[in-house]
Every structure is written in C-alpha cells, then in structure tokens.
XYZ file of C-alpha atoms in Angstrom:
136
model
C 0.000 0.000 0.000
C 2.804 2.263 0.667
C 3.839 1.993 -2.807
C 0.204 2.562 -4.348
C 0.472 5.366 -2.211
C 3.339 6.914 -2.911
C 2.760 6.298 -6.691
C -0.722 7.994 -6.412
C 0.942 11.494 -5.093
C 3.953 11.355 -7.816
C 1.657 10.514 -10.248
C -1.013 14.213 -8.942
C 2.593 15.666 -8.672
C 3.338 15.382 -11.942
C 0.404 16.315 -13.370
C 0.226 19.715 -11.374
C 3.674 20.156 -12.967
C 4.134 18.924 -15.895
C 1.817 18.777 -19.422
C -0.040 15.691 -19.943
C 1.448 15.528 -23.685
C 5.118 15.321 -21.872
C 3.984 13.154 -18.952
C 2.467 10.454 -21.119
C 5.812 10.053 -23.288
C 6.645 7.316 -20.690
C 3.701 5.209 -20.547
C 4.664 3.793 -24.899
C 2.711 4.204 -27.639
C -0.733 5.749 -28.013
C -2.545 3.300 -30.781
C -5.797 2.787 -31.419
C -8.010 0.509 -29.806
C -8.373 -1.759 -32.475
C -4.331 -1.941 -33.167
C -3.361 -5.310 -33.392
C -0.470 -4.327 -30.611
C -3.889 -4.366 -28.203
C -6.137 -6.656 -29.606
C -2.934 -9.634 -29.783
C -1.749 -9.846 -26.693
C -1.248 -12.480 -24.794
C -3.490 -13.062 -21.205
C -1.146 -12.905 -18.349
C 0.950 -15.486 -16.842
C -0.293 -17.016 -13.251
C 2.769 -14.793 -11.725
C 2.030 -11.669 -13.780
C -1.988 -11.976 -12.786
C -1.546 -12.130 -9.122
C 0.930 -9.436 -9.126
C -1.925 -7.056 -11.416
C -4.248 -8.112 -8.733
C -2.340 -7.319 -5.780
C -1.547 -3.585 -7.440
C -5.373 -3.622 -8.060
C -6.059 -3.697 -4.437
C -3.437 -2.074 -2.662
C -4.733 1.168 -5.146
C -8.316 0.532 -4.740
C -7.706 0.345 -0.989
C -5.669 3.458 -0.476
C -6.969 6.083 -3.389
C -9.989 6.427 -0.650
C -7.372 7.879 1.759
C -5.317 9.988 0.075
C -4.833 13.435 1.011
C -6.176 14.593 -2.733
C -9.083 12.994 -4.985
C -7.294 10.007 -6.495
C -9.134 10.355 -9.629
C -8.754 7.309 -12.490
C -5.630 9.281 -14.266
C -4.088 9.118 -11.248
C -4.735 5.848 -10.326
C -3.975 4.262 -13.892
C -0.425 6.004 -13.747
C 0.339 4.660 -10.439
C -0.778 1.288 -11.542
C 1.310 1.601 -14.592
C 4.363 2.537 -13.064
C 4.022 -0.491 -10.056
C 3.587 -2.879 -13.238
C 6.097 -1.977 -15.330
C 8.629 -1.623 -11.744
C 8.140 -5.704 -11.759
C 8.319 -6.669 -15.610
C 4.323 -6.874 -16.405
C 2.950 -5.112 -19.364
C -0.142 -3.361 -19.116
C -2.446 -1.144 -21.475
C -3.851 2.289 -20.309
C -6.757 2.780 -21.868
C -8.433 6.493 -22.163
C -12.162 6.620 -23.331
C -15.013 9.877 -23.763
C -18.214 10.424 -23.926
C -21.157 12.528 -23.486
C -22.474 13.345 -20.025
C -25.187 11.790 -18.158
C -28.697 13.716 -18.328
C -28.385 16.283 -15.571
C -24.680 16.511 -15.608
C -22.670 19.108 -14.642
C -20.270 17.957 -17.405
C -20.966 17.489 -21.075
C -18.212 15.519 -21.406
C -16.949 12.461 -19.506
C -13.686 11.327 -19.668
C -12.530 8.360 -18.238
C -8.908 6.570 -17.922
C -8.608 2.351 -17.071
C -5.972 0.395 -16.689
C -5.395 -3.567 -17.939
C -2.689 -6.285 -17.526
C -3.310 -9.384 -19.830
C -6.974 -9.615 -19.260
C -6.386 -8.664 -15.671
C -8.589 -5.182 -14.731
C -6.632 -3.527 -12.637
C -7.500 -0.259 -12.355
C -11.295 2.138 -13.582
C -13.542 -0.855 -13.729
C -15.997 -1.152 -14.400
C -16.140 1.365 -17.345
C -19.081 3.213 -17.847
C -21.382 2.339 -21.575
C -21.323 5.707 -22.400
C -18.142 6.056 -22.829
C -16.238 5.366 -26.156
C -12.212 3.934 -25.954
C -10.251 6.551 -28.029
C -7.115 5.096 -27.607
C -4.720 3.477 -25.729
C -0.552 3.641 -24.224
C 1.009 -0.333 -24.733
C-alpha cells in the first residue's frame, strides 16, 4: 500500500507540474483501440496476474485515503508505473463520452488500466463512454 500510495501522489505531482502531452511520453505508444499491438496480446501469466491483482487492491484500498481525490488518471499512472517496476505489461486505456442527463459535465472522460486480461485499475467502465485510444 505504501507503494500505491506513494505512486498515487507522484503521479497528482506530476500532473500539477508537468503537461499531460510530456507526462504520457513514458507510458509507450498511443494506438488505437483496435491496433493489433492491443487486440494480440497475450493473457497474463499465473505470476504476472496475481501481481496485477495485488496492485489492483493495494490502489483501490488506499486512493480512498489519500490526502487529494485520487481520480482514475491518477490511479492508472500509479498502476502503470508499479507494473512496469516488476516486468508486467499493461495497457492504459483512455475513453469519452457525453455526459449523463443532468450533468454538470458534457463531457466524460474516463482513464482504465489492464494487464493481460487482468482489470486492474477504472472498472468497471461506464457504456457511455467510447475507448479513443490506448498507451502499450
């Protein structure tokens, strides 16, 4: 947890500081959702699974906590960063659409985070919203 933590507030750090267009230069390429470097890959090993669902708890258990609102950015980064650390490849996924009836938003925007078939992180993701892309 003190990892998910501490990943969470470098991750809001960042942000504050830095332009998303320059932050997300470490997180790989930004493809399409139907690119085959999504729709191909392989479902994680035993070891890689139960290390994408230990991240996916120790963040789901501390974003509650922190200091800040751990929004899905946030959390997707941290989980990124905690997968990659150990040697698992993951896929953030970012996704829009329009807002709910009664919104205060007219757009929704949304960011999730896989590892082989493992959900790790913005799950479940909401039918109104439309993947535009994806870092792998």
């Amino acid at each position: 947890m003190a990892e998910a933590i501490a990943s969470m507030l470098s991750a809001r750090i960042v942000l504050l500081v830095r332009p998303f267009r320059i932050v997300s230069r470490r997180f790989g390429a930004f493809v399409p959702p139907g690119d085959p470097r999504v729709r191909n890959r392989p479902p994680a090993t035993l070891r890689e699974a139960r290390i994408a669902r230990e991240i996916r708890w120790a963040i789901a258990a501390s974003a509650p906590f922190m200091p800040f609102r751990s929004v899905c950015l946030q959390q997707a980064m941290a989980g990124h960063a905690m997968l990659k650390r150990r040697g698992v490849h993951s896929a953030m996924h970012f996704g829009a659409g329009l807002g709910g009836k009664g919104s205060a938003r007219p757009i929704d925007a949304h960011a999730w985070l896989d590892a082989g078939g493992v959900k790790v992180t913005g799950y479940p993701v909401a039918p109104n919203l439309a993947e535009l892309g994806c870092f792998v």
